[in-house]
Amino acid sequence: MPGITAPQRERRFRKPTGLPNPPMILLAGPEKTGKSRIAAEGTSSDLIGMTYWIEIGGSEGTADYYGRIEGARYEIVEHDGTYQDILDAVRAAVSKPPVDGKRNMIVIDNVSVLWDMLSDEQALYARRRAERKAQENRRRGPNPDLPVTVDPDLWNRAKDRWGEILWLLRRHSGPTLLLARQELVTAFENDKPTRDKTRKIKAEKNLPAAVDAIVELHALGEAHLTGVRTLHWEVTPGQSERFENFSIDELLRRLGFEEAAPARQVTEVRPEAYLNEQDHQSAPQQNQRPQQQRPQGQQQPTRQDQQPMLTDTQAAKLVRQALEDENNPEARLYAIREEWGVRTLQQVIISTPWGKMSADAAITRSLTHIKALARQKLQGAGTGTSSTEQQGPRQRSGPPTVQAGPDRAPEHHTPPREDAAPPPPDPQAEEPPPGESPEETSAAEEPQDVPPVAARAKRARSKGEEIAYAALMDEAEVQARTKFITVGEHLGPITADGEPGIAKLRDFIKGHRDGVVQVLEEDGQVELAAAYRAAPMPDLAIKKRFAAYFDSAPADR
């Protein structure tokens, strides 16, 4: 922020370790230059415990055949050829523990086919988008014999899916070998073709920058080192070097793999944190008592007064303080997640009335509980009964009881119902921290808060109307999540004068279905979009219909 020179958080300073990262190696070359064979021979290295081979594309199919090479030790990770299954195959390979105390190697054969598949996916989606727009405008569809222009947003989606694979591979503790095709193409100068030829790696263009070494095979047995990041090997800057008697084992030794760090030393950027920042800035405007009006003695949920590493006691205390905030507990819970990150909170285990779970799951359940209370207030306003009267003395008792540490048993042995208010804190406990429960939604899709509305007298709804109203509110929440806004923002136009009637709410939800369908179709969820377009009004199974879609949203995007 302009004008601020002092650090706003406690910083850590450390000396460099001097250790190399587990290497990512790009082995590129034209067809039939021995890329797969060199990879199979490299699996016999005594530096490697086991190799997990992920073969993508059926044009070569050499993984089984090269298993007969003397000394080759690898296992093929099977998949069904879809992106999600390939991604899960990479997860499975990365998660394998070391074998005989030695790190494992992963071979991707090959990344050129993977990038072609991602490009084809977006080309198919671009054609489907063009056909849909043609139907809406009652025009002739695109010519099936001509390619369709792939818009920039679709290329960005392909890059995101590609980046997810690389993100997983960077979590691997051993070496990663990426095989890619290389082509001879016309060289350009000042955007004009020349008579010269140049070699081009057929993959996403930023791949060379993501790896630690690039070896090009110009022909059988002819290897050239064209890029490397190492201090264990004297290389000549500014030119490629002929790599005599090239082998994966020799390359790993020259890269210093024997003394590599246990994991890649890198801090990933988190662009999604900006969205959380915006949510926190807009939260006071959605609450009648903004966060700035918090009493002076109340501590902000920042890392300034905490140790660099989050302990279970600290996590439990933070969540408890957030739940005790009478002004804006939601904002404080979101602030905890942003300050420490989902990955850190998932590693801290604390005990709750619902059992042992991570601090991140506790935050999600706490947000669900706050939303349930707000909804009960809405219903109480319609029937003339306050939510406190409906819930009894347990609700007045305060936030749920949570204990720090995985070995401390929860205070209440019988878990309450999902929709029930959590039990009161134990007055004898030294530090009764915050409430937790099993995570029902993904970290990227926390429950949204219900818009505050003024209570006004209404006729009591029948049981059928109550069920229909609850289903409409569920659909409002689904629409809000799909558009990445809160329920309060979504229903704002119809809640200014108080709780909307069932007819008004139904018409509002129905009017926004087309917008949600468009978002789903642009996100590649064509089947879900079609099912939602044909869903009844109200749809009692709306949350179940969208559960898989929300659960598949990645938390680190």
XYZ file of C-alpha atoms in Angstrom:
557
model
C 0.000 0.000 0.000
C 1.475 3.420 -0.914
C 2.842 5.328 2.046
C 3.588 2.291 4.242
C 7.269 1.499 4.726
C 7.185 -0.723 7.820
C 6.526 -4.458 7.309
C 2.958 -5.399 8.157
C 3.715 -9.008 9.088
C 6.409 -10.839 10.969
C 9.073 -11.818 8.429
C 11.425 -14.791 8.448
C 14.999 -14.545 7.241
C 17.127 -17.588 6.512
C 20.451 -18.436 4.946
C 20.521 -20.320 1.611
C 20.853 -24.078 1.918
C 23.147 -24.467 -1.084
C 21.316 -27.646 -2.076
C 20.032 -28.256 -5.607
C 16.390 -29.035 -6.255
C 15.224 -32.499 -7.329
C 15.794 -32.048 -11.069
C 13.151 -31.766 -13.767
C 14.718 -32.826 -17.073
C 13.361 -32.190 -20.554
C 14.498 -34.764 -23.129
C 13.485 -33.610 -26.603
C 14.144 -34.841 -30.091
C 12.586 -35.805 -33.429
C 10.815 -39.108 -33.914
C 12.839 -42.330 -33.544
C 15.887 -40.733 -31.912
C 15.754 -42.954 -28.809
C 14.044 -40.749 -26.218
C 11.962 -43.513 -24.653
C 14.798 -46.020 -24.769
C 17.184 -43.651 -22.982
C 14.510 -43.072 -20.340
C 14.021 -46.830 -19.869
C 17.777 -47.383 -19.573
C 17.941 -44.577 -17.011
C 15.573 -46.432 -14.689
C 18.420 -48.855 -13.887
C 20.417 -46.107 -12.115
C 21.419 -46.980 -8.563
C 20.425 -43.431 -7.563
C 16.765 -44.312 -8.156
C 14.493 -46.447 -6.009
C 11.659 -47.049 -8.479
C 10.441 -45.300 -11.622
C 6.759 -44.667 -12.394
C 6.084 -44.363 -16.112
C 3.052 -42.406 -17.343
C 2.564 -42.992 -21.066
C 0.300 -40.480 -22.826
C -0.856 -41.153 -26.365
C -0.985 -44.406 -28.272
C 1.168 -43.444 -31.264
C 4.340 -45.012 -29.866
C 3.326 -47.448 -27.112
C 6.878 -48.428 -26.137
C 6.518 -48.548 -22.350
C 5.733 -52.275 -22.301
C 8.266 -53.173 -24.971
C 11.236 -51.399 -23.355
C 10.602 -53.255 -20.113
C 12.802 -56.033 -21.537
C 15.895 -53.785 -21.467
C 18.447 -55.272 -19.097
C 18.341 -53.581 -15.704
C 15.202 -51.532 -16.434
C 13.094 -51.049 -13.290
C 9.825 -49.194 -13.707
C 6.101 -49.590 -13.300
C 3.493 -48.232 -15.717
C 0.802 -46.036 -14.185
C -2.401 -46.794 -16.082
C -5.065 -44.201 -16.944
C -8.045 -43.869 -19.291
C -6.668 -41.058 -21.477
C -8.745 -38.227 -20.008
C -7.131 -35.173 -18.488
C -8.540 -35.766 -15.011
C -7.342 -39.383 -14.954
C -3.878 -38.402 -16.233
C -3.752 -35.743 -13.526
C -4.682 -38.343 -10.914
C -2.034 -40.711 -12.283
C 0.544 -37.978 -11.660
C -0.829 -37.557 -8.134
C -0.451 -41.289 -7.538
C 3.141 -41.301 -8.795
C 4.112 -38.270 -6.705
C 2.579 -39.779 -3.566
C 4.584 -43.031 -3.759
C 7.069 -43.373 -0.861
C 10.804 -43.955 -1.498
C 11.879 -47.499 -2.298
C 14.843 -48.962 -0.385
C 15.592 -45.510 0.990
C 16.063 -44.066 -2.503
C 13.871 -41.494 -4.217
C 11.630 -42.417 -7.106
C 11.700 -41.060 -10.641
C 8.674 -40.093 -12.764
C 8.700 -40.366 -16.566
C 6.051 -38.562 -18.646
C 6.070 -39.956 -22.188
C 5.293 -37.617 -23.675
C 4.314 -34.034 -22.892
C 3.860 -33.134 -26.572
C 0.839 -35.432 -26.776
C -0.466 -33.975 -23.503
C -0.315 -30.429 -24.884
C -1.925 -31.573 -28.147
C -4.776 -33.101 -26.140
C -5.322 -29.896 -24.158
C -5.322 -27.894 -27.386
C -7.806 -30.287 -28.987
C -10.068 -29.997 -25.940
C -10.322 -26.244 -26.371
C -10.799 -26.532 -30.135
C -13.745 -28.866 -29.564
C -15.186 -26.551 -26.953
C -14.732 -23.536 -29.264
C -16.720 -25.333 -31.975
C -19.471 -26.229 -29.504
C -19.583 -22.622 -28.322
C -19.873 -21.393 -31.912
C -22.685 -23.856 -32.627
C -24.562 -22.771 -29.516
C -24.282 -19.091 -30.384
C -25.438 -19.826 -33.922
C -28.549 -21.567 -32.556
C -29.289 -18.682 -30.192
C -28.981 -16.144 -33.030
C -30.772 -18.429 -35.511
C -27.828 -18.427 -37.855
C -26.062 -21.121 -39.807
C -23.524 -23.010 -37.710
C -19.781 -23.137 -38.403
C -18.536 -25.096 -41.394
C -17.586 -28.580 -40.132
C -14.720 -28.730 -42.652
C -13.077 -25.510 -41.430
C -11.335 -24.862 -38.098
C -12.985 -22.633 -35.520
C -11.082 -19.794 -33.875
C -10.106 -20.627 -30.294
C -10.653 -17.538 -28.163
C -7.912 -16.356 -25.762
C -9.936 -17.347 -22.701
C -9.916 -20.963 -23.884
C -6.151 -20.923 -24.420
C -5.799 -19.597 -20.871
C -7.872 -22.538 -19.678
C -5.571 -24.974 -21.480
C -2.551 -23.303 -19.855
C -4.201 -23.625 -16.453
C -4.712 -27.355 -16.947
C -1.128 -27.718 -18.161
C 0.100 -25.739 -15.151
C -1.753 -28.066 -12.797
C 0.324 -31.000 -14.057
C 3.581 -29.083 -13.570
C 2.439 -27.916 -10.133
C 2.097 -31.540 -9.035
C 5.441 -32.542 -10.544
C 7.141 -29.754 -8.596
C 5.965 -31.517 -5.423
C 7.893 -34.666 -6.365
C 10.925 -35.397 -4.183
C 12.820 -37.223 -6.928
C 13.826 -36.540 -10.530
C 11.212 -36.006 -13.223
C 11.904 -36.853 -16.857
C 9.697 -35.179 -19.463
C 9.906 -36.511 -23.016
C 8.878 -34.219 -25.877
C 8.943 -34.185 -29.662
C 11.119 -31.679 -31.473
C 10.504 -30.372 -34.977
C 12.554 -28.550 -37.597
C 10.690 -25.372 -38.519
C 11.403 -22.299 -40.617
C 13.245 -19.576 -38.731
C 11.688 -16.114 -38.697
C 13.469 -12.769 -38.598
C 11.508 -9.553 -38.020
C 8.301 -11.570 -38.379
C 9.377 -12.749 -41.850
C 10.361 -16.305 -42.827
C 13.979 -17.001 -43.781
C 15.735 -19.879 -45.518
C 17.179 -21.109 -42.239
C 15.753 -23.866 -40.098
C 15.510 -24.016 -36.308
C 14.509 -26.643 -33.771
C 11.283 -26.154 -31.865
C 10.058 -28.204 -28.896
C 6.423 -29.187 -29.410
C 4.874 -28.339 -26.040
C 3.616 -25.355 -24.098
C 6.056 -22.550 -24.842
C 7.042 -21.884 -21.208
C 8.102 -25.483 -20.544
C 11.882 -24.881 -21.108
C 11.846 -22.248 -18.364
C 10.222 -24.658 -15.888
C 12.859 -27.420 -16.115
C 16.397 -27.665 -14.749
C 18.069 -29.242 -17.773
C 17.311 -29.565 -21.500
C 18.899 -32.316 -23.567
C 18.199 -32.486 -27.308
C 18.677 -35.670 -29.331
C 19.551 -34.695 -32.902
C 19.944 -38.316 -33.988
C 20.484 -41.763 -32.482
C 23.317 -41.461 -29.966
C 23.798 -37.732 -30.612
C 22.843 -35.758 -27.514
C 23.339 -32.026 -26.952
C 22.970 -30.138 -23.680
C 21.224 -26.877 -24.616
C 20.234 -25.601 -21.168
C 21.093 -26.443 -17.582
C 20.851 -25.060 -14.054
C 23.742 -26.501 -12.013
C 26.897 -25.646 -10.030
C 28.167 -29.236 -10.047
C 29.235 -29.093 -13.676
C 31.436 -26.672 -15.611
C 29.513 -25.561 -18.690
C 30.374 -23.006 -21.344
C 27.911 -20.110 -21.323
C 26.243 -19.083 -24.564
C 26.415 -22.348 -26.494
C 25.142 -25.905 -26.492
C 27.501 -28.752 -25.703
C 27.784 -32.208 -27.173
C 27.026 -34.742 -24.428
C 29.215 -37.751 -25.143
C 27.972 -41.122 -23.902
C 24.801 -39.523 -22.605
C 22.733 -41.377 -19.995
C 20.189 -40.353 -17.392
C 22.421 -41.685 -14.607
C 25.342 -39.521 -15.719
C 23.135 -36.449 -16.076
C 21.706 -36.883 -12.568
C 25.211 -37.093 -11.106
C 26.339 -33.955 -12.945
C 23.258 -32.125 -11.662
C 24.174 -33.014 -8.057
C 21.113 -35.177 -7.455
C 22.932 -37.194 -4.765
C 22.810 -34.168 -2.443
C 19.533 -32.646 -3.656
C 17.118 -31.046 -1.199
C 14.290 -33.253 0.144
C 11.769 -31.203 -1.839
C 11.834 -28.455 -4.421
C 12.540 -25.181 -2.629
C 9.968 -22.875 -4.169
C 7.145 -20.634 -2.982
C 4.219 -20.787 -5.358
C 2.394 -17.575 -6.158
C -1.231 -17.408 -5.008
C -3.313 -15.216 -7.327
C -6.540 -16.426 -5.699
C -5.545 -14.563 -2.515
C -6.514 -11.335 -4.286
C -10.119 -12.541 -4.462
C -10.103 -13.216 -0.719
C -8.657 -9.755 -0.154
C -11.502 -8.213 -2.119
C -14.034 -10.262 -0.150
C -12.589 -8.985 3.102
C -12.689 -5.392 1.911
C -16.340 -5.676 0.909
C -17.410 -7.636 4.006
C -17.916 -4.551 6.255
C -20.326 -3.077 3.725
C -22.496 -6.190 3.947
C -22.722 -6.156 7.733
C -24.651 -3.707 9.895
C -21.738 -3.428 12.313
C -18.512 -3.229 10.295
C -15.301 -4.909 11.338
C -13.673 -1.510 11.957
C -16.022 -0.985 14.935
C -14.437 -3.889 16.827
C -13.429 -2.970 20.416
C -9.834 -1.859 20.805
C -8.919 -4.738 23.079
C -9.947 -7.326 20.502
C -7.068 -8.822 18.558
C -7.018 -8.887 14.773
C -6.432 -12.360 13.245
C -2.983 -11.594 11.839
C 0.322 -13.379 12.060
C 2.113 -10.490 13.735
C 1.760 -11.924 17.260
C 2.235 -15.567 16.332
C 5.150 -17.867 15.788
C 6.299 -18.582 12.218
C 4.821 -22.100 12.442
C 1.151 -22.538 13.350
C 0.543 -24.948 16.235
C -2.683 -26.759 17.038
C -3.198 -24.582 20.134
C -2.757 -21.376 18.132
C -5.133 -22.552 15.407
C -7.816 -23.483 17.919
C -7.438 -20.128 19.690
C -7.708 -18.175 16.429
C -10.923 -19.900 15.394
C -12.431 -19.436 18.858
C -11.653 -15.703 18.843
C -13.248 -15.408 15.413
C -16.432 -17.140 16.562
C -16.646 -14.915 19.652
C -16.545 -11.789 17.484
C -19.974 -10.184 17.715
C -19.376 -7.879 14.735
C -18.197 -9.981 11.808
C -17.110 -13.553 12.596
C -17.237 -14.535 8.921
C -14.592 -11.970 7.954
C -12.307 -13.120 10.753
C -12.619 -16.773 9.711
C -11.784 -15.872 6.128
C -8.855 -13.785 7.384
C -7.409 -16.793 9.230
C -7.559 -18.845 6.039
C -5.850 -16.117 4.007
C -3.141 -15.434 6.598
C -2.089 -19.051 7.064
C -3.245 -20.679 3.833
C -5.416 -23.733 3.273
C -2.432 -26.076 3.062
C -1.098 -25.066 6.513
C -4.506 -25.206 8.150
C -5.155 -28.671 6.725
C -2.029 -29.966 8.485
C -3.080 -28.761 11.955
C -5.384 -31.272 13.688
C -7.608 -30.340 16.607
C -10.437 -32.112 18.435
C -14.042 -30.947 18.222
C -17.474 -32.179 19.328
C -17.735 -33.760 15.869
C -14.366 -35.537 16.151
C -10.787 -34.806 15.161
C -10.283 -32.744 12.023
C -8.082 -30.071 10.456
C -8.303 -26.391 11.327
C -9.377 -25.703 7.728
C -12.313 -28.118 8.112
C -13.195 -26.376 11.376
C -13.342 -23.005 9.634
C -15.599 -24.419 6.924
C -17.974 -25.981 9.471
C -18.011 -22.749 11.496
C -19.004 -20.799 8.400
C -21.751 -23.356 7.749
C -23.010 -22.908 11.306
C -23.063 -19.096 11.014
C -25.039 -19.387 7.782
C -27.503 -21.755 9.425
C -28.073 -19.283 12.256
C -28.715 -16.495 9.772
C -31.217 -18.660 7.915
C -33.009 -19.518 11.140
C -33.264 -15.815 11.908
C -34.867 -15.342 8.516
C -37.397 -18.062 9.210
C -37.990 -16.739 12.731
C -38.733 -13.297 11.302
C -41.404 -14.839 9.084
C -43.116 -16.764 11.905
C -42.697 -14.153 14.640
C -40.356 -16.425 16.639
C -36.768 -15.464 17.247
C -33.984 -17.866 16.338
C -32.862 -17.855 19.967
C -36.286 -19.094 21.077
C -36.264 -21.750 18.366
C -32.862 -23.133 19.326
C -33.241 -22.984 23.104
C -30.563 -22.267 25.669
C -27.804 -24.090 23.794
C -27.579 -21.368 21.163
C -27.133 -18.628 23.775
C -24.194 -20.421 25.257
C -21.625 -19.262 22.715
C -19.312 -20.774 20.131
C -18.575 -24.482 19.917
C -16.006 -26.155 22.122
C -12.771 -27.127 20.383
C -9.621 -28.577 21.892
C -6.146 -28.305 20.445
C -4.116 -31.314 19.510
C -4.960 -34.647 17.933
C -4.551 -36.578 21.203
C -7.064 -34.629 23.305
C -10.510 -36.148 23.318
C -13.456 -33.865 22.543
C -15.408 -32.580 25.522
C -18.723 -33.890 24.144
C -18.584 -37.519 23.094
C -21.907 -37.591 21.246
C -21.744 -35.480 18.069
C -24.723 -33.158 17.608
C -26.961 -33.201 14.578
C -25.722 -31.493 11.432
C -28.309 -28.711 11.752
C -28.043 -28.320 15.518
C -26.200 -25.522 17.277
C -22.821 -26.616 18.715
C -22.548 -27.163 22.497
C -21.304 -24.363 24.788
C -17.625 -23.996 25.745
C -16.342 -25.744 28.863
C -15.895 -23.088 31.599
C -13.171 -25.236 33.204
C -11.035 -25.415 30.075
C -7.895 -23.260 30.015
C -8.205 -22.186 26.381
C -11.408 -23.458 24.826
C -10.675 -22.829 21.127
C -13.080 -22.639 18.190
C -15.612 -24.936 16.625
C -14.879 -27.520 14.003
C -16.625 -30.145 11.978
C -16.016 -32.362 8.946
C -15.575 -30.358 5.785
C -18.679 -30.566 3.602
C -17.539 -28.284 0.815
C -14.215 -27.619 -0.843
C -11.918 -24.875 0.445
C -12.544 -22.931 -2.738
C -16.336 -22.962 -2.151
C -16.977 -21.948 1.460
C -20.626 -21.486 2.435
C -21.953 -18.020 1.801
C -23.663 -15.802 4.328
C -27.389 -15.073 4.112
C -28.354 -11.446 3.432
C -29.561 -9.521 6.479
C -33.192 -8.554 6.119
C -35.568 -6.665 8.333
C -38.110 -8.763 10.173
C -41.702 -8.170 9.291
C -44.934 -9.905 10.026
C -45.835 -12.697 7.631
C -48.418 -15.368 7.574
C -47.094 -18.713 8.676
C -46.100 -20.840 5.713
C -47.392 -24.337 5.281
C -44.997 -27.254 5.473
C -44.926 -27.524 1.683
C -44.142 -23.818 1.322
C -41.322 -24.095 3.846
C -39.775 -26.936 1.846
C -40.132 -24.977 -1.394
C -38.660 -21.823 0.180
C -35.664 -23.760 1.550
C -35.066 -25.286 -1.895
C -35.176 -21.820 -3.502
C -32.664 -20.503 -0.961
C -30.425 -23.480 -1.725
C -30.604 -22.621 -5.411
C -29.781 -18.982 -4.594
C -26.676 -20.213 -2.812
C -25.739 -22.397 -5.797
C -26.152 -19.451 -8.171
C -24.024 -17.239 -5.927
C -21.215 -19.801 -5.697
C -21.227 -20.324 -9.436
C -20.795 -16.571 -9.969
C -18.200 -16.262 -7.149
C -20.284 -13.811 -5.094
C -22.002 -14.049 -1.740
C -25.657 -14.877 -1.328
C -26.138 -11.423 0.136
C -24.799 -9.791 -3.024
C -26.872 -12.087 -5.200
C -30.190 -11.509 -3.414
C -29.526 -7.852 -2.651
C -32.008 -6.475 -5.254
C -34.955 -8.292 -3.637
C -33.999 -8.105 0.061
C -33.755 -4.334 0.502
C -37.264 -4.180 2.000
C -37.023 -7.364 4.010
C -37.371 -11.074 3.402
C -38.793 -11.720 -0.071
C -41.934 -13.738 -0.516
C -41.813 -17.158 -2.084
C -43.223 -15.927 -5.414
C -40.783 -13.030 -5.616
C -37.862 -15.293 -4.716
C -38.943 -17.904 -7.277
C -39.152 -15.348 -10.087
C -35.765 -13.900 -9.158
C -34.057 -17.321 -9.099
C -35.698 -18.313 -12.377
C -34.533 -15.093 -14.040
C -30.882 -15.867 -13.173
C -30.825 -19.461 -14.387
C -29.712 -18.532 -17.899
C -26.690 -16.661 -16.540
C -25.636 -19.693 -14.486
C -26.124 -21.971 -17.495
C -23.817 -19.738 -19.538
C -21.126 -19.846 -16.840
C -21.352 -23.644 -16.686
C -21.100 -24.022 -20.452
C -18.088 -21.720 -20.618
C -16.486 -23.839 -17.893
C -16.987 -27.014 -19.938
C -19.831 -28.364 -17.756
C -22.177 -28.971 -20.669
C -24.086 -31.882 -19.126
C -24.596 -30.057 -15.828
C -25.747 -26.951 -17.724
C -28.319 -28.958 -19.666
C -29.567 -30.667 -16.503
C -29.856 -27.353 -14.693
C -31.708 -25.748 -17.601
C -34.323 -28.543 -17.400
C -34.460 -28.685 -13.586
C -37.850 -28.154 -11.927
C -38.693 -25.008 -9.979
C -38.067 -25.403 -7.107
C -35.451 -28.170 -7.334
C -35.243 -30.068 -4.045
C -32.042 -31.838 -5.162
C -30.205 -28.716 -6.346
C -27.317 -29.014 -3.875
C -26.799 -32.679 -4.676
C -26.855 -31.851 -8.387
C -24.004 -29.348 -8.007
C -22.027 -31.153 -5.295
C -19.534 -32.792 -7.662
C -19.018 -29.512 -9.550
C -18.186 -27.551 -6.395
C -16.040 -30.343 -4.947
C -13.932 -30.432 -8.116
C -12.967 -26.736 -7.798
C -9.219 -26.612 -7.015
C -8.320 -24.829 -3.625
C -4.610 -23.680 -4.888
C -5.975 -21.958 -8.237
